[in-house]
N, CA, C and O atoms as CSV, one atom per row, in Angstrom:
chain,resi,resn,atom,element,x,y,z
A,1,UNK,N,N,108.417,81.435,114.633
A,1,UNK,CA,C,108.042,82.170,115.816
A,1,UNK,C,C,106.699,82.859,115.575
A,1,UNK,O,O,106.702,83.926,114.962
A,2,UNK,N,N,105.516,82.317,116.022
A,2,UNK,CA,C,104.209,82.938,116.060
A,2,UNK,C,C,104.460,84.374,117.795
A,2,UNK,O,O,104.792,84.351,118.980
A,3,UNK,N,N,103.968,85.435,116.640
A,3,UNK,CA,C,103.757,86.375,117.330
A,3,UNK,C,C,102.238,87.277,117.204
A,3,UNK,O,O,101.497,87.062,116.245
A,4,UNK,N,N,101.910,88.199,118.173
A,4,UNK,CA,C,100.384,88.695,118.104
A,4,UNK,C,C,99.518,87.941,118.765
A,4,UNK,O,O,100.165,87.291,119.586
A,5,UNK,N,N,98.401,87.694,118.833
A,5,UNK,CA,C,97.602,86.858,118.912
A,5,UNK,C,C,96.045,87.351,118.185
A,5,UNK,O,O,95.911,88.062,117.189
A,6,UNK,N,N,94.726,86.598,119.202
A,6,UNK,CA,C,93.897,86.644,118.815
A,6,UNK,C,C,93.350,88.443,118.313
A,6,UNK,O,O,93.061,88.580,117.124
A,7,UNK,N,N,93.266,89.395,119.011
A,7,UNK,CA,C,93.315,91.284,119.079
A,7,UNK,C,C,93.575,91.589,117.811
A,7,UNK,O,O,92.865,91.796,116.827
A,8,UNK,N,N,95.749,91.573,118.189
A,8,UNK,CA,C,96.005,91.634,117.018
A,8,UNK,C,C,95.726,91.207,115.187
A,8,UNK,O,O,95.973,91.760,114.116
A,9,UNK,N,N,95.163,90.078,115.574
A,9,UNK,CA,C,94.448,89.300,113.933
A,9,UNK,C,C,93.611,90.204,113.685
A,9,UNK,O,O,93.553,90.748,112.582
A,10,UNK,N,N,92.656,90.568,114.908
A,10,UNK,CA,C,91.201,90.988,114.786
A,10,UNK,C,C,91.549,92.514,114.118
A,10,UNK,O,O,91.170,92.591,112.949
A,11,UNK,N,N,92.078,93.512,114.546
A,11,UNK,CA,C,92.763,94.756,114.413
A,11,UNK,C,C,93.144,94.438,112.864
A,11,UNK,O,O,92.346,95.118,112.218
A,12,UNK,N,N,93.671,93.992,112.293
A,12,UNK,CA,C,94.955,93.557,111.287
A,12,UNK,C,C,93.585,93.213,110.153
A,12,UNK,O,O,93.680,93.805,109.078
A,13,UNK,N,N,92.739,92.595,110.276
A,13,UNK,CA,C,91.961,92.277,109.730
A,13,UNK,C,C,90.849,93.051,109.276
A,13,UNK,O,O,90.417,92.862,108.139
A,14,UNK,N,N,90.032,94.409,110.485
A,14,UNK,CA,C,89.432,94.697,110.189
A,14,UNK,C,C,90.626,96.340,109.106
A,14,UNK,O,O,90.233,97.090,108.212
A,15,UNK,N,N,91.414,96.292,109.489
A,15,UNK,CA,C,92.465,97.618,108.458
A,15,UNK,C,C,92.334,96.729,107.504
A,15,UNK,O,O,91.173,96.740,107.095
A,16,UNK,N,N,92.837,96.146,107.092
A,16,UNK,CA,C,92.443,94.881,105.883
A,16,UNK,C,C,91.794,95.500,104.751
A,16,UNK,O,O,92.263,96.001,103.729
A,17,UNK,N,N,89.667,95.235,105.489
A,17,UNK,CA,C,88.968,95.222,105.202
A,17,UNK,C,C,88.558,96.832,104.881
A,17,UNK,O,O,87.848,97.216,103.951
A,18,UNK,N,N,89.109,97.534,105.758
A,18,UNK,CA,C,88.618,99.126,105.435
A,18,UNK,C,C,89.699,99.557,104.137
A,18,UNK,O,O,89.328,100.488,103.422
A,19,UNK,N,N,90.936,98.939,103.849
A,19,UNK,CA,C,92.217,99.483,102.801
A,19,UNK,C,C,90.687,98.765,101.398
A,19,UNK,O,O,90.302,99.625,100.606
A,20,UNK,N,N,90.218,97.745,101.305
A,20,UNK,CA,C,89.816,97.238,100.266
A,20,UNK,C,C,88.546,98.401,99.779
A,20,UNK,O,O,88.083,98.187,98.659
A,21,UNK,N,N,88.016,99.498,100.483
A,21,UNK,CA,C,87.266,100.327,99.876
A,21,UNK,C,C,88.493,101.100,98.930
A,21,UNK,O,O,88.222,101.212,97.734
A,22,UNK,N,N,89.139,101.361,99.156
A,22,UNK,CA,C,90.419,101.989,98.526
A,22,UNK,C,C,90.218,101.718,96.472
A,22,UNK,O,O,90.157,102.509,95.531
A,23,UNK,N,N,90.179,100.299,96.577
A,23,UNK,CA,C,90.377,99.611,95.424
A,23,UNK,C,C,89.468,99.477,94.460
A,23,UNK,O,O,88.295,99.288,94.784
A,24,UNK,N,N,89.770,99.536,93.369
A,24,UNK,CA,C,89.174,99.365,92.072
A,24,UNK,C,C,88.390,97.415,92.026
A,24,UNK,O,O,89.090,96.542,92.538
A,25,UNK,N,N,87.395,97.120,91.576
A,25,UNK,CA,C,87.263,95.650,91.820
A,25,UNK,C,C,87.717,95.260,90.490
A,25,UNK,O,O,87.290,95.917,89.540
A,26,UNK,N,N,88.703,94.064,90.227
A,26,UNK,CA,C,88.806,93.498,88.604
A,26,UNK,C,C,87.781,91.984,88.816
A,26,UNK,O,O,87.358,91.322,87.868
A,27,UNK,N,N,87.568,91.714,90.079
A,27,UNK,CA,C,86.938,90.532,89.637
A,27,UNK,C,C,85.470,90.556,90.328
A,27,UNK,O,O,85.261,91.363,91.234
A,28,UNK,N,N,84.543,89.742,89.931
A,28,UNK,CA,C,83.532,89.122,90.808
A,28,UNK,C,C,82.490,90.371,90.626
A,28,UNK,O,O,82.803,91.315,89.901
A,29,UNK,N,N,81.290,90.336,91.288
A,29,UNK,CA,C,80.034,90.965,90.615
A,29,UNK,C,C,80.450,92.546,91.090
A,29,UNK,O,O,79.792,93.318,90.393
A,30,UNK,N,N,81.251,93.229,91.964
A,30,UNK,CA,C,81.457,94.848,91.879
A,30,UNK,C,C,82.534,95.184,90.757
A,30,UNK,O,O,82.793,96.361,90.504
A,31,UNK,N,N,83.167,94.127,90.078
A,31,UNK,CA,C,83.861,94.074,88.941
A,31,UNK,C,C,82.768,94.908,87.729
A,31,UNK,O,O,83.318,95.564,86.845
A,32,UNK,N,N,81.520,94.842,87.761
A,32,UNK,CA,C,80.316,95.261,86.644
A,32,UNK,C,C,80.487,96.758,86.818
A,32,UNK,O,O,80.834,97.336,85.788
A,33,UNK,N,N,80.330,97.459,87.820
A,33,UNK,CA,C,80.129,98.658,88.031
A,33,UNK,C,C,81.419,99.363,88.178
A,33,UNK,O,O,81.251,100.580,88.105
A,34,UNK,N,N,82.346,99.101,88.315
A,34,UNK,CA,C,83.558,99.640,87.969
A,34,UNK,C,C,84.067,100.816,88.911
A,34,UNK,O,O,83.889,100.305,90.017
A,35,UNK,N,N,84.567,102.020,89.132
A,35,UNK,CA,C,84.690,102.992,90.022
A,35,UNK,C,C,83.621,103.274,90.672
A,35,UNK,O,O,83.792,104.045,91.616
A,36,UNK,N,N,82.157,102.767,90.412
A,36,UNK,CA,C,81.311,103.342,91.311
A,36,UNK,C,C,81.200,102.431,92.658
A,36,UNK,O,O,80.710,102.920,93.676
A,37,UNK,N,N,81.622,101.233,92.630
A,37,UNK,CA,C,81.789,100.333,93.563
A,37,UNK,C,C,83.021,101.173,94.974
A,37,UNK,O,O,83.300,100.724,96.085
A,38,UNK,N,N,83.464,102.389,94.346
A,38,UNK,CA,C,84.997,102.459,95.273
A,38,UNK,C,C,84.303,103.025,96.832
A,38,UNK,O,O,83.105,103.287,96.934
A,39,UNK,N,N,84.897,103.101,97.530
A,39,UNK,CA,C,83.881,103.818,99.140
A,39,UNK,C,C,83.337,102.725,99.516
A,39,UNK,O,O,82.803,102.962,100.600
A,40,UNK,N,N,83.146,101.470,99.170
A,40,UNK,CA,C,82.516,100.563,100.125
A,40,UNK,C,C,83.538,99.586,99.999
A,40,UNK,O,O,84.142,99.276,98.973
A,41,UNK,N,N,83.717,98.975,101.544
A,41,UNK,CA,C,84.524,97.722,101.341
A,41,UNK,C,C,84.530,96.666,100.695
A,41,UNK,O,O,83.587,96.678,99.904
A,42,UNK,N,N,85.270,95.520,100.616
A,42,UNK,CA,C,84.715,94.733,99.819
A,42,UNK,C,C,84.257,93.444,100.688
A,42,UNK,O,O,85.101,92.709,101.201
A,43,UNK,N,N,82.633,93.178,100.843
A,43,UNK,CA,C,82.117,92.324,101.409
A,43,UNK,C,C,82.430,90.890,102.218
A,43,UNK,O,O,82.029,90.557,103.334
A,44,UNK,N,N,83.496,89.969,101.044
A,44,UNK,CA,C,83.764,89.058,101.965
A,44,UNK,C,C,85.213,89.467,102.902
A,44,UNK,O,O,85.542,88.754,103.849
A,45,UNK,N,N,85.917,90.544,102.556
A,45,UNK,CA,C,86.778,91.064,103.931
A,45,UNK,C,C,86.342,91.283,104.996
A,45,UNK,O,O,86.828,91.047,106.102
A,46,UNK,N,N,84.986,91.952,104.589
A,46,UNK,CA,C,84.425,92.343,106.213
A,46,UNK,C,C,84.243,91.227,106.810
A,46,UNK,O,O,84.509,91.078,108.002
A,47,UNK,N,N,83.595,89.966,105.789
A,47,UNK,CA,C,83.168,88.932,106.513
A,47,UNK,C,C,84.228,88.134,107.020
A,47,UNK,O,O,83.850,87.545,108.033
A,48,UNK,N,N,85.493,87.861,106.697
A,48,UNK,CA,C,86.614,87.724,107.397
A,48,UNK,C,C,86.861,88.459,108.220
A,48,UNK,O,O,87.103,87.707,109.163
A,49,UNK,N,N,87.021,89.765,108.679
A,49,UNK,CA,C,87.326,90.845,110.025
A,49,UNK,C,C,86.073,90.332,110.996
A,49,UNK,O,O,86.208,90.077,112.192
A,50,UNK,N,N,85.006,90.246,110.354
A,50,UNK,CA,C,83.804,89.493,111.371
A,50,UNK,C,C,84.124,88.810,112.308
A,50,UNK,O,O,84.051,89.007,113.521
A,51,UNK,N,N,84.697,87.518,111.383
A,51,UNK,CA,C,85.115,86.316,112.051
A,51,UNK,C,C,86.062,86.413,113.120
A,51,UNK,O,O,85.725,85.830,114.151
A,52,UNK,N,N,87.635,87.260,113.131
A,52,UNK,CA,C,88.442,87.548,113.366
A,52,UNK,C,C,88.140,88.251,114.680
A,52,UNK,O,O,88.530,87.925,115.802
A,53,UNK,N,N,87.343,89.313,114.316
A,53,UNK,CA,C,86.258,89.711,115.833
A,53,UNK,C,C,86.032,89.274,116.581
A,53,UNK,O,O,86.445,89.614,117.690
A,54,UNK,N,N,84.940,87.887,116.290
A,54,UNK,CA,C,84.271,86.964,117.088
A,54,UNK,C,C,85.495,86.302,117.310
A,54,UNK,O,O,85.826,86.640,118.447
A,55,UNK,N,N,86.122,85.746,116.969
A,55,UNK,CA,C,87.216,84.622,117.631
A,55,UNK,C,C,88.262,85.643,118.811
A,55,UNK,O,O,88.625,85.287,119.932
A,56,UNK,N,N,88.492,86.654,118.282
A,56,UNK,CA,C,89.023,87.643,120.076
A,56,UNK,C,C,88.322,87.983,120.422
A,56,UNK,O,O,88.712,88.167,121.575
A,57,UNK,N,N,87.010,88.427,120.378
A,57,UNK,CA,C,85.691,88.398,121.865
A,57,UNK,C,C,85.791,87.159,122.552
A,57,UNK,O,O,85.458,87.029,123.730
A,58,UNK,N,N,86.224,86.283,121.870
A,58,UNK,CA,C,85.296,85.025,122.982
A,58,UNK,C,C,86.897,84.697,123.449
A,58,UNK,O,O,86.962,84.383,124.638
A,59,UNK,N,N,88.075,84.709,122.803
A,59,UNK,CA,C,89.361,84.487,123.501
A,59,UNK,C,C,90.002,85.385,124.344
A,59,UNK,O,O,90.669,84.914,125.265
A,60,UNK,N,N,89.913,86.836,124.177
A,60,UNK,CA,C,89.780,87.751,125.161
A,60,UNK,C,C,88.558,88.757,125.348
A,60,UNK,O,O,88.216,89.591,124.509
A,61,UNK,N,N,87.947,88.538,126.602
A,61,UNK,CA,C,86.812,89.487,126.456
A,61,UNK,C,C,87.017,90.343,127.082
A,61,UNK,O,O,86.046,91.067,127.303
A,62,UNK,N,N,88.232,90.700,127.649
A,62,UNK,CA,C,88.369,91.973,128.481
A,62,UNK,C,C,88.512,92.948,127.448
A,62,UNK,O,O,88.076,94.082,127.641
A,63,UNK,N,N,89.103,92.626,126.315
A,63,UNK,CA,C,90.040,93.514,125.514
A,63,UNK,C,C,88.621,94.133,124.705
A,63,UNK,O,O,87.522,93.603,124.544
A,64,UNK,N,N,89.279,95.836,124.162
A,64,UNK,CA,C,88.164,96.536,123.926
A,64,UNK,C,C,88.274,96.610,122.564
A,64,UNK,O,O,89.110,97.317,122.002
A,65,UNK,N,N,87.250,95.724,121.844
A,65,UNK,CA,C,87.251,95.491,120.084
A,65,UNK,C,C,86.437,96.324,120.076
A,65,UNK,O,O,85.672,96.525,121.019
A,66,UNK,N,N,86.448,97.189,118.639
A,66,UNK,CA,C,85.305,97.999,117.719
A,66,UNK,C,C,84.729,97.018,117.120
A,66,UNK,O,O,85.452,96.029,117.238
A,67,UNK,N,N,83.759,96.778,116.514
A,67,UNK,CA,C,82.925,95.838,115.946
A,67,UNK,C,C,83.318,96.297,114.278
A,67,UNK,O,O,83.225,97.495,114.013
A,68,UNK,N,N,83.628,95.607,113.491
A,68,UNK,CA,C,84.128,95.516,112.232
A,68,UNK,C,C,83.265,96.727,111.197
A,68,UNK,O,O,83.745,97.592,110.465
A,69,UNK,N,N,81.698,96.347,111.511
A,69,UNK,CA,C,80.878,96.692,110.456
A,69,UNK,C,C,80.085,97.802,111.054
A,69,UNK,O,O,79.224,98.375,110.386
């Protein structure tokens, strides 16, 4: 049973992307800098919530999205 749709992804996605400032990085190049990396999200989430954005703007455009970034 698929439930939600396009909004909901978009919503779901950009909380996602804002929980990943939260986190410590163990991998990949903010992995170098260690706690000083924490307070910023982590880049390719946003760029997934992006996407997630754009695909409910253009499937519902009535509905009132915040823009991710």
């Amino acid at each position: 049973m698929v439930t939600g749709g396009p909004v909901e992804a978009a919503n779901a996605a950009r909380a996602g992307a804002d929980r990943t400032a939260l986190l410590r990085a163990r991998m990949g190049r903010a992995s170098y800098v260690g706690d000083r990396a924490k307070g910023a999200p982590d880049p390719g989430a946003v760029g997934i919530a992006l996407f997630f954005w754009a695909a409910a703007a253009v499937a519902s455009p009535e509905a009132d999205l915040p823009a991710p970034v």
